[in-house]
Amino acid sequence: MTEPEGEERVRYGVIGTGMMGVEHINNLLAIDGAAVAAIADPEPLSLDFAHHAVGIDAPLERFADHRDLIASEACDAVVIASPNHTHHDILLDVLASPLHVLVEKPLCTTVADCRDVVEAAADGPAGRVVWMGLEYRYMPPTQRLMEEIAAGTVGNVRMVAIREHRFPFLHKVGNWNRFTRNTGGTLVEKCCHYFDLMNVVVGVRPRRVVASGAQDVNHLDEEYDGEIPDIIDNAYVVVEYENGVRAMLDLCMFAEASKNEQELCVVGDEGRVEALVSESIVRIGRRADGIGRTTEHPVADPRVQFEGFHHGSSYLEHLDFLAAIRSGSPPAVTLEDGLWSVAIGQAGHRSIEEGRWVDIAELFT
Ligand SMILES: NC(=O)c1ccc[n+]([C@@H]2O[C@H](COP(=O)([O-])OP(=O)(O)OC[C@H]3O[C@@H](n4cnc5c(N)ncnc54)[C@H](O)[C@@H]3O)[C@@H](O)[C@H]2O)c1
């Protein structure tokens, strides 16, 4: 790692050093100008996991409690990668300090908790960067899809269809992800990424949501302290936006036998663009070119130095987070973005439970 001339390295602390925390550490270690200075996690094995990633002889402060990391003054910025239900309280503690912060998705498990932290962030010191970790925006094929839409390739966007067909939820430390009370539910925990992409592509607020979903296949034979997991593993979710655009999510979490984990398709009045994430291909079809005519574009971002589990998107997200810290510029992805992605997920769960359309406004009363 080389240091940028004339600039101090930004010192990061990572709160929650399980799978995603260590993915953040590996990304930061690959970035010039970033240093991992401290870690916090109540689980000693997770601290050891992270310490090995940083290098067992590297200078690193270890804490069982995130409040001690904040007080240590060892860091300029923190990444929060602890379980979803802990984000609210940890973020409030971080926001009471001057530290820059990137919080992993979902922002919180409910709209009410998201609103709390959005409010707390509004009072922060000037130049402090508060960044919402929604790195699917940074996947190279997703970025290309958004560039094509911005360039007018498909005309006015009318429909957005996102399919995620993937493997079941992995095992997590203490099995926190097996229960909706900890995750906010699958549509919040997993699908906030896709609802965020819909929100970006459509560009106005979501108005109402209807969904059908269930836990049909996964985790039914598991038991934790006498409790069977309650997380849904498949759903269709339809979102209507204020401008009449409609979007749909097709989620299946027992479909690892598929070529692409994510397929995003946006159709406008002049054409269609799709991003196939595992293949890293963007396919474009313009109506003016005739029926069945498409062009296919392999996509890669040469800046990516670490692929990780998310096709290099976390690395690209960190480059922008670091650039914002250095320049004091506002975040490209905000806590409000996080709130609106959680809102669609929460509305989806309410729709499944109550069998009706749910107005997003209901979640704000
Ligand atoms: N952006 C993505 O694509 C993506 C992918 C995976 C996970 N995540 C998010 O990252 C977060 C962590 O998920 P994970 O997969 O790493 O889970 P994990 O179980 O592997 O790790 C979570 C870690 O947090 C620790 N922890 C628990 N309570 C804590 C607290 N109060 N303070 C500090 N640490 C605490 C646990 O001991 C564990 O080591 C979640 O919010 C999850 O939604 C995001």
Tab-separated table of C-alpha atoms and ligand atoms in Angstrom:
chain	number	residue	atom	x	y	z
A	1	MET	CA	0.000	0.000	0.000
A	2	THR	CA	1.403	3.430	-0.916
A	3	GLU	CA	0.387	6.600	0.845
A	4	PRO	CA	-0.955	9.571	-1.085
A	5	GLU	CA	1.607	12.352	-0.978
A	6	GLY	CA	1.076	15.023	1.637
A	7	GLU	CA	-2.040	13.377	3.089
A	8	GLU	CA	-2.475	11.622	6.402
A	9	ARG	CA	-4.058	8.209	6.219
A	10	VAL	CA	-7.670	8.141	7.357
A	11	ARG	CA	-7.931	5.846	10.396
A	12	TYR	CA	-10.979	3.562	10.382
A	13	GLY	CA	-12.633	1.660	13.178
A	14	VAL	CA	-14.862	-1.284	12.355
A	15	ILE	CA	-17.769	-2.032	14.699
A	16	GLY	CA	-18.981	-5.605	14.242
A	17	THR	CA	-16.264	-7.809	12.789
A	18	GLY	CA	-18.128	-10.803	11.442
A	19	MET	CA	-18.441	-11.586	7.749
A	20	MET	CA	-19.246	-8.090	6.506
A	21	GLY	CA	-16.983	-6.271	8.951
A	22	VAL	CA	-14.024	-8.295	7.719
A	23	GLU	CA	-15.086	-7.685	4.115
A	24	HIS	CA	-14.888	-3.951	4.926
A	25	ILE	CA	-11.466	-4.470	6.519
A	26	ASN	CA	-10.179	-6.274	3.436
A	27	ASN	CA	-11.476	-3.463	1.231
A	28	LEU	CA	-9.878	-0.780	3.405
A	29	LEU	CA	-6.548	-2.632	3.421
A	30	ALA	CA	-6.583	-2.488	-0.395
A	31	ILE	CA	-7.143	1.287	-0.507
A	32	ASP	CA	-4.306	3.813	-0.550
A	33	GLY	CA	-4.792	6.365	2.193
A	34	ALA	CA	-6.898	4.132	4.463
A	35	ALA	CA	-5.750	2.399	7.649
A	36	VAL	CA	-7.665	0.057	9.965
A	37	ALA	CA	-6.855	1.341	13.454
A	38	ALA	CA	-9.456	-0.245	15.747
A	39	ILE	CA	-12.123	-2.917	15.950
A	40	ALA	CA	-15.043	-3.480	18.328
A	41	ASP	CA	-17.098	-6.623	18.795
A	42	PRO	CA	-18.417	-8.345	21.940
A	43	GLU	CA	-17.447	-11.739	20.490
A	44	PRO	CA	-13.710	-12.505	20.976
A	45	LEU	CA	-13.643	-14.952	18.054
A	46	SER	CA	-14.897	-12.197	15.740
A	47	LEU	CA	-12.186	-9.862	17.039
A	48	ASP	CA	-9.590	-12.563	16.339
A	49	PHE	CA	-11.053	-13.081	12.842
A	50	ALA	CA	-10.626	-9.375	12.110
A	51	HIS	CA	-7.224	-9.150	13.772
A	52	HIS	CA	-5.912	-11.901	11.489
A	53	ALA	CA	-7.292	-10.038	8.467
A	54	VAL	CA	-5.473	-6.846	9.497
A	55	GLY	CA	-2.296	-8.757	10.384
A	56	ILE	CA	-1.663	-10.111	13.834
A	57	ASP	CA	1.450	-7.914	14.263
A	58	ALA	CA	-0.185	-4.746	12.915
A	59	PRO	CA	-0.980	-1.961	15.408
A	60	LEU	CA	-4.687	-2.353	16.138
A	61	GLU	CA	-6.832	-1.426	19.110
A	62	ARG	CA	-9.429	-4.043	20.141
A	63	PHE	CA	-12.600	-3.296	22.091
A	64	ALA	CA	-15.516	-5.420	23.299
A	65	ASP	CA	-17.768	-2.346	23.369
A	66	HIS	CA	-18.199	0.163	20.520
A	67	ARG	CA	-18.452	3.031	23.037
A	68	ASP	CA	-14.844	2.432	24.089
A	69	LEU	CA	-13.762	2.514	20.450
A	70	ILE	CA	-15.543	5.836	19.969
A	71	ALA	CA	-13.958	7.273	23.135
A	72	SER	CA	-10.472	5.995	22.254
A	73	GLU	CA	-9.848	8.697	19.640
A	74	ALA	CA	-8.018	6.002	17.659
A	75	CYS	CA	-10.173	6.648	14.577
A	76	ASP	CA	-11.335	9.344	12.182
A	77	ALA	CA	-14.143	7.229	10.733
A	78	VAL	CA	-16.111	4.123	11.656
A	79	VAL	CA	-17.890	1.422	9.714
A	80	ILE	CA	-20.883	-0.165	11.447
A	81	ALA	CA	-21.273	-3.800	10.415
A	82	SER	CA	-23.026	-5.261	13.432
A	83	PRO	CA	-26.430	-7.031	13.286
A	84	ASN	CA	-29.324	-4.955	11.936
A	85	HIS	CA	-31.147	-4.520	15.266
A	86	THR	CA	-28.021	-2.971	16.824
A	87	HIS	CA	-27.604	-0.245	14.163
A	88	HIS	CA	-30.015	2.217	15.805
A	89	ASP	CA	-28.303	2.423	19.206
A	90	ILE	CA	-24.748	2.180	17.869
A	91	LEU	CA	-25.423	4.869	15.277
A	92	LEU	CA	-26.858	7.200	17.904
A	93	ASP	CA	-23.645	6.770	19.936
A	94	VAL	CA	-21.456	7.396	16.876
A	95	LEU	CA	-23.519	10.391	15.775
A	96	ALA	CA	-22.957	11.972	19.192
A	97	SER	CA	-19.219	12.022	18.327
A	98	PRO	CA	-17.533	13.880	15.450
A	99	LEU	CA	-16.560	10.626	13.670
A	100	HIS	CA	-17.364	10.060	10.003
A	101	VAL	CA	-19.507	6.954	9.619
A	102	LEU	CA	-20.607	4.390	7.061
A	103	VAL	CA	-23.458	2.213	8.315
A	104	GLU	CA	-24.214	-1.091	6.649
A	105	LYS	CA	-27.648	-1.711	5.236
A	106	PRO	CA	-30.371	-1.872	6.381
A	107	LEU	CA	-30.178	1.487	8.131
A	108	CYS	CA	-32.411	0.119	10.932
A	109	THR	CA	-35.087	-2.549	11.177
A	110	THR	CA	-38.083	-0.154	11.150
A	111	VAL	CA	-39.008	3.203	9.643
A	112	ALA	CA	-39.477	4.624	13.155
A	113	ASP	CA	-35.885	3.757	14.109
A	114	CYS	CA	-34.606	5.072	10.749
A	115	ARG	CA	-36.318	8.396	11.388
A	116	ASP	CA	-34.635	8.654	14.806
A	117	VAL	CA	-31.160	8.317	13.353
A	118	VAL	CA	-31.880	10.582	10.376
A	119	GLU	CA	-32.926	13.244	12.878
A	120	ALA	CA	-29.814	12.682	15.016
A	121	ALA	CA	-27.539	12.957	11.964
A	122	ALA	CA	-29.011	16.314	10.989
A	123	ASP	CA	-27.350	17.951	14.020
A	124	GLY	CA	-23.807	16.811	13.210
A	125	PRO	CA	-20.694	18.940	12.787
A	126	ALA	CA	-20.057	20.536	9.373
A	127	GLY	CA	-17.935	18.364	7.094
A	128	ARG	CA	-18.734	15.128	8.953
A	129	VAL	CA	-19.707	12.440	6.425
A	130	VAL	CA	-22.600	10.104	7.269
A	131	TRP	CA	-22.786	7.458	4.556
A	132	MET	CA	-25.423	4.787	3.971
A	133	GLY	CA	-23.861	1.496	2.936
A	134	LEU	CA	-25.943	0.361	-0.042
A	135	GLU	CA	-23.156	-0.870	-2.250
A	136	TYR	CA	-25.309	-2.586	-4.893
A	137	ARG	CA	-25.424	0.876	-6.468
A	138	TYR	CA	-21.696	0.426	-7.048
A	139	MET	CA	-21.781	-2.920	-8.862
A	140	PRO	CA	-20.234	-2.203	-12.272
A	141	PRO	CA	-23.200	-3.539	-14.335
A	142	THR	CA	-25.633	-1.646	-12.099
A	143	GLN	CA	-23.639	1.550	-12.575
A	144	ARG	CA	-23.685	1.073	-16.339
A	145	LEU	CA	-27.451	0.475	-16.253
A	146	MET	CA	-27.939	3.726	-14.346
A	147	GLU	CA	-25.656	5.591	-16.764
A	148	GLU	CA	-27.703	4.317	-19.724
A	149	ILE	CA	-30.932	5.456	-18.100
A	150	ALA	CA	-29.441	8.889	-17.342
A	151	ALA	CA	-28.246	9.136	-20.968
A	152	GLY	CA	-31.829	8.577	-22.182
A	153	THR	CA	-31.179	5.176	-23.801
A	154	VAL	CA	-34.594	3.797	-22.793
A	155	GLY	CA	-36.519	7.093	-22.872
A	156	ASN	CA	-38.876	7.720	-19.979
A	157	VAL	CA	-38.654	4.902	-17.434
A	158	ARG	CA	-42.010	3.125	-17.001
A	159	MET	CA	-41.218	-0.272	-15.434
A	160	VAL	CA	-38.453	-1.742	-13.271
A	161	ALA	CA	-38.161	-5.503	-12.682
A	162	ILE	CA	-35.534	-6.945	-10.380
A	163	ARG	CA	-35.002	-10.646	-9.847
A	164	GLU	CA	-32.836	-12.048	-7.107
A	165	HIS	CA	-32.547	-15.831	-7.286
A	166	ARG	CA	-29.912	-16.944	-4.822
A	167	PHE	CA	-28.777	-19.217	-2.018
A	168	PRO	CA	-30.409	-19.297	1.443
A	169	PHE	CA	-29.299	-16.953	4.218
A	170	LEU	CA	-25.868	-17.970	5.542
A	171	HIS	CA	-25.194	-18.761	9.178
A	172	LYS	CA	-24.323	-15.694	11.245
A	173	VAL	CA	-22.713	-15.134	14.628
A	174	GLY	CA	-25.356	-16.042	17.249
A	175	ASN	CA	-27.848	-16.810	14.409
A	176	TRP	CA	-29.253	-13.287	14.635
A	177	ASN	CA	-30.394	-13.410	11.000
A	178	ARG	CA	-32.869	-16.249	11.627
A	179	PHE	CA	-35.450	-13.987	13.257
A	180	THR	CA	-37.434	-11.056	11.918
A	181	ARG	CA	-37.151	-9.191	15.225
A	182	ASN	CA	-33.389	-8.886	14.572
A	183	THR	CA	-33.387	-8.344	10.817
A	184	GLY	CA	-36.562	-6.351	10.146
A	185	GLY	CA	-37.670	-9.268	7.935
A	186	THR	CA	-36.224	-10.534	4.670
A	187	LEU	CA	-37.709	-7.678	2.627
A	188	VAL	CA	-35.892	-5.194	4.871
A	189	GLU	CA	-32.708	-7.150	5.513
A	190	LYS	CA	-31.985	-8.428	2.033
A	191	CYS	CA	-34.197	-6.546	-0.327
A	192	CYS	CA	-33.508	-2.982	0.841
A	193	HIS	CA	-30.694	-3.096	-1.749
A	194	TYR	CA	-33.203	-3.604	-4.556
A	195	PHE	CA	-35.758	-1.150	-3.242
A	196	ASP	CA	-32.951	1.411	-3.098
A	197	LEU	CA	-32.055	0.699	-6.742
A	198	MET	CA	-35.719	1.076	-7.716
A	199	ASN	CA	-35.872	4.392	-5.855
A	200	VAL	CA	-32.754	5.643	-7.641
A	201	VAL	CA	-33.906	4.566	-11.092
A	202	VAL	CA	-37.427	5.957	-10.699
A	203	GLY	CA	-36.265	9.133	-8.957
A	204	VAL	CA	-39.443	9.927	-6.998
A	205	ARG	CA	-40.974	8.592	-3.779
A	206	PRO	CA	-42.742	5.204	-3.604
A	207	ARG	CA	-46.503	5.557	-2.996
A	208	ARG	CA	-47.833	2.075	-2.179
A	209	VAL	CA	-46.761	-1.569	-2.003
A	210	VAL	CA	-48.418	-4.953	-2.394
A	211	ALA	CA	-46.635	-8.237	-1.764
A	212	SER	CA	-47.094	-11.974	-1.515
A	213	GLY	CA	-44.457	-14.076	0.196
A	214	ALA	CA	-43.776	-16.910	2.636
A	215	GLN	CA	-41.199	-19.141	4.258
A	216	ASP	CA	-41.765	-22.281	2.213
A	217	VAL	CA	-38.458	-24.128	2.013
A	218	ASN	CA	-35.546	-22.752	4.040
A	219	HIS	CA	-34.644	-23.085	7.731
A	220	LEU	CA	-37.827	-24.998	8.610
A	221	ASP	CA	-35.775	-27.821	10.163
A	222	GLU	CA	-33.706	-25.431	12.296
A	223	GLU	CA	-34.398	-24.563	15.946
A	224	TYR	CA	-32.710	-22.044	18.249
A	225	ASP	CA	-33.628	-22.152	21.951
A	226	GLY	CA	-36.871	-23.869	20.975
A	227	GLU	CA	-37.744	-21.329	18.266
A	228	ILE	CA	-38.026	-22.035	14.540
A	229	PRO	CA	-36.762	-19.244	12.262
A	230	ASP	CA	-39.481	-16.924	10.930
A	231	ILE	CA	-37.823	-15.431	7.850
A	232	ILE	CA	-39.535	-15.594	4.477
A	233	ASP	CA	-37.603	-17.140	1.605
A	234	ASN	CA	-39.640	-16.124	-1.448
A	235	ALA	CA	-41.799	-13.177	-2.429
A	236	TYR	CA	-43.171	-11.016	-5.188
A	237	VAL	CA	-43.329	-7.339	-4.304
A	238	VAL	CA	-44.966	-4.657	-6.477
A	239	VAL	CA	-44.233	-0.977	-5.832
A	240	GLU	CA	-46.136	1.961	-7.333
A	241	TYR	CA	-44.395	5.336	-7.441
A	242	GLU	CA	-45.767	8.869	-7.234
A	243	ASN	CA	-45.207	9.337	-10.989
A	244	GLY	CA	-47.103	6.155	-11.922
A	245	VAL	CA	-43.985	4.085	-12.620
A	246	ARG	CA	-44.263	0.553	-11.297
A	247	ALA	CA	-41.544	-1.753	-10.076
A	248	MET	CA	-41.444	-5.415	-9.130
A	249	LEU	CA	-39.119	-7.613	-7.100
A	250	ASP	CA	-39.005	-11.382	-7.634
A	251	LEU	CA	-37.097	-12.900	-4.717
A	252	CYS	CA	-36.260	-16.571	-4.330
A	253	MET	CA	-33.733	-17.746	-1.770
A	254	PHE	CA	-33.707	-21.429	-2.721
A	255	ALA	CA	-32.515	-20.803	-6.251
A	256	GLU	CA	-28.739	-20.974	-6.037
A	257	ALA	CA	-28.790	-23.102	-9.194
A	258	SER	CA	-29.096	-20.064	-11.440
A	259	LYS	CA	-26.572	-18.313	-13.654
A	260	ASN	CA	-27.187	-14.776	-12.407
A	261	GLU	CA	-27.835	-13.978	-8.778
A	262	GLN	CA	-29.388	-10.658	-9.760
A	263	GLU	CA	-31.068	-9.508	-12.950
A	264	LEU	CA	-32.245	-5.900	-13.215
A	265	CYS	CA	-34.433	-4.832	-16.098
A	266	VAL	CA	-35.622	-1.282	-16.748
A	267	VAL	CA	-38.076	-0.529	-19.539
A	268	GLY	CA	-38.863	2.922	-20.857
A	269	ASP	CA	-41.033	4.167	-23.686
A	270	GLU	CA	-38.077	3.926	-26.086
A	271	GLY	CA	-36.244	0.800	-25.020
A	272	ARG	CA	-35.057	-1.666	-22.468
A	273	VAL	CA	-31.813	-2.114	-20.520
A	274	GLU	CA	-30.902	-5.038	-18.342
A	275	ALA	CA	-27.982	-5.699	-16.022
A	276	LEU	CA	-26.996	-9.298	-15.335
A	277	VAL	CA	-24.908	-9.077	-12.225
A	278	SER	CA	-23.059	-12.379	-11.905
A	279	GLU	CA	-22.211	-12.405	-15.625
A	280	SER	CA	-21.386	-8.666	-15.449
A	281	ILE	CA	-23.205	-7.950	-18.684
A	282	VAL	CA	-25.473	-5.107	-19.707
A	283	ARG	CA	-27.910	-5.769	-22.546
A	284	ILE	CA	-29.551	-2.888	-24.371
A	285	GLY	CA	-32.476	-2.919	-26.792
A	286	ARG	CA	-33.928	0.173	-28.445
A	287	ARG	CA	-37.381	-0.055	-30.016
A	288	ALA	CA	-36.221	2.063	-32.921
A	289	ASP	CA	-33.736	-0.675	-33.867
A	290	GLY	CA	-36.475	-3.278	-34.369
A	291	ILE	CA	-37.956	-6.369	-32.747
A	292	GLY	CA	-35.440	-8.671	-31.056
A	293	ARG	CA	-32.414	-6.458	-31.663
A	294	THR	CA	-30.139	-6.023	-28.675
A	295	THR	CA	-26.510	-5.228	-27.997
A	296	GLU	CA	-24.547	-6.889	-25.221
A	297	HIS	CA	-21.804	-5.151	-23.231
A	298	PRO	CA	-19.443	-6.876	-20.769
A	299	VAL	CA	-18.785	-4.471	-17.903
A	300	ALA	CA	-15.808	-4.142	-15.560
A	301	ASP	CA	-14.357	-1.315	-13.485
A	302	PRO	CA	-10.540	-1.269	-13.684
A	303	ARG	CA	-10.319	0.620	-10.382
A	304	VAL	CA	-11.433	-2.434	-8.393
A	305	GLN	CA	-8.519	-3.856	-6.376
A	306	PHE	CA	-10.616	-6.166	-4.211
A	307	GLU	CA	-13.641	-8.114	-5.482
A	308	GLY	CA	-14.847	-9.488	-2.131
A	309	PHE	CA	-18.279	-11.074	-2.020
A	310	HIS	CA	-19.937	-8.183	-3.862
A	311	HIS	CA	-18.226	-7.925	-7.247
A	312	GLY	CA	-15.956	-5.067	-6.165
A	313	SER	CA	-18.862	-2.823	-5.209
A	314	SER	CA	-17.796	-2.370	-1.562
A	315	TYR	CA	-14.344	-1.305	-2.772
A	316	LEU	CA	-15.826	1.337	-5.095
A	317	GLU	CA	-18.184	2.508	-2.354
A	318	HIS	CA	-15.201	2.955	-0.013
A	319	LEU	CA	-13.316	4.992	-2.610
A	320	ASP	CA	-16.220	7.447	-2.704
A	321	PHE	CA	-16.638	7.447	1.088
A	322	LEU	CA	-12.933	8.231	1.507
A	323	ALA	CA	-13.067	10.957	-1.147
A	324	ALA	CA	-16.031	12.555	0.659
A	325	ILE	CA	-14.148	12.427	3.993
A	326	ARG	CA	-11.125	14.100	2.417
A	327	SER	CA	-13.107	16.806	0.634
A	328	GLY	CA	-15.869	17.273	3.229
A	329	SER	CA	-18.423	16.801	0.476
A	330	PRO	CA	-21.893	15.383	1.135
A	331	PRO	CA	-22.474	11.628	0.919
A	332	ALA	CA	-23.579	10.119	-2.394
A	333	VAL	CA	-25.786	7.693	-0.473
A	334	THR	CA	-27.639	9.202	2.466
A	335	LEU	CA	-29.430	7.949	5.552
A	336	GLU	CA	-32.652	9.175	3.892
A	337	ASP	CA	-31.915	6.752	1.038
A	338	GLY	CA	-31.572	4.053	3.663
A	339	LEU	CA	-34.878	5.058	5.253
A	340	TRP	CA	-36.803	4.906	1.960
A	341	SER	CA	-35.403	1.483	1.109
A	342	VAL	CA	-36.446	0.165	4.542
A	343	ALA	CA	-39.893	1.732	4.118
A	344	ILE	CA	-40.681	-0.365	1.039
A	345	GLY	CA	-39.479	-3.518	2.803
A	346	GLN	CA	-41.554	-2.807	5.881
A	347	ALA	CA	-44.611	-2.007	3.763
A	348	GLY	CA	-44.063	-5.290	1.884
A	349	HIS	CA	-44.105	-7.268	5.117
A	350	ARG	CA	-47.247	-5.495	6.286
A	351	SER	CA	-48.877	-6.272	2.948
A	352	ILE	CA	-48.021	-9.978	3.268
A	353	GLU	CA	-49.381	-10.078	6.822
A	354	GLU	CA	-52.581	-8.153	6.093
A	355	GLY	CA	-53.242	-9.158	2.471
A	356	ARG	CA	-53.703	-5.628	1.099
A	357	TRP	CA	-52.012	-2.679	-0.584
A	358	VAL	CA	-50.058	-0.658	1.984
A	359	ASP	CA	-49.638	3.093	1.530
A	360	ILE	CA	-46.112	4.151	2.419
A	361	ALA	CA	-47.631	7.115	4.295
A	362	GLU	CA	-48.995	4.631	6.893
A	363	LEU	CA	-45.444	3.988	8.090
A	364	PHE	CA	-44.881	7.663	8.838
A	365	THR	CA	-47.871	8.237	11.111
B	1	LIG	N1	-24.064	-4.864	2.067
B	1	LIG	C1	-24.191	-6.159	1.982
B	1	LIG	O1	-24.332	-6.716	0.915
B	1	LIG	C2	-24.156	-6.954	3.247
B	1	LIG	C3	-23.820	-8.312	3.230
B	1	LIG	C4	-23.795	-9.004	4.444
B	1	LIG	C5	-24.136	-8.352	5.622
B	1	LIG	N2	-24.476	-7.037	5.589
B	1	LIG	C6	-24.849	-6.336	6.819
B	1	LIG	O2	-23.722	-6.268	7.671
B	1	LIG	C7	-24.149	-6.396	9.025
B	1	LIG	C8	-23.404	-7.562	9.664
B	1	LIG	O3	-23.739	-8.753	8.987
B	1	LIG	P1	-22.722	-9.987	8.952
B	1	LIG	O4	-23.138	-10.804	7.800
B	1	LIG	O5	-21.327	-9.529	9.016
B	1	LIG	O6	-23.109	-10.722	10.313
B	1	LIG	P2	-22.137	-11.586	11.252
B	1	LIG	O7	-23.010	-12.304	12.194
B	1	LIG	O8	-21.184	-12.364	10.410
B	1	LIG	O9	-21.289	-10.470	12.030
B	1	LIG	C9	-21.887	-9.575	12.925
B	1	LIG	C10	-20.869	-9.279	14.022
B	1	LIG	O10	-21.385	-8.231	14.830
B	1	LIG	C11	-21.082	-8.563	16.188
B	1	LIG	N3	-21.936	-7.819	17.094
B	1	LIG	C12	-23.128	-8.181	17.661
B	1	LIG	N4	-23.586	-7.193	18.450
B	1	LIG	C13	-22.672	-6.191	18.394
B	1	LIG	C14	-22.556	-4.924	18.990
B	1	LIG	N5	-23.506	-4.460	19.818
B	1	LIG	N6	-21.470	-4.179	18.725
B	1	LIG	C15	-20.515	-4.607	17.878
B	1	LIG	N7	-20.553	-5.819	17.266
B	1	LIG	C16	-21.621	-6.590	17.532
B	1	LIG	C17	-21.221	-10.053	16.263
B	1	LIG	O11	-20.525	-10.589	17.377
B	1	LIG	C18	-20.593	-10.473	14.940
B	1	LIG	O12	-19.204	-10.677	15.068
B	1	LIG	C19	-25.659	-6.553	8.994
B	1	LIG	O13	-26.271	-5.317	9.160
B	1	LIG	C20	-25.928	-7.074	7.603
B	1	LIG	O14	-27.212	-6.756	7.120
B	1	LIG	C21	-24.466	-6.337	4.430
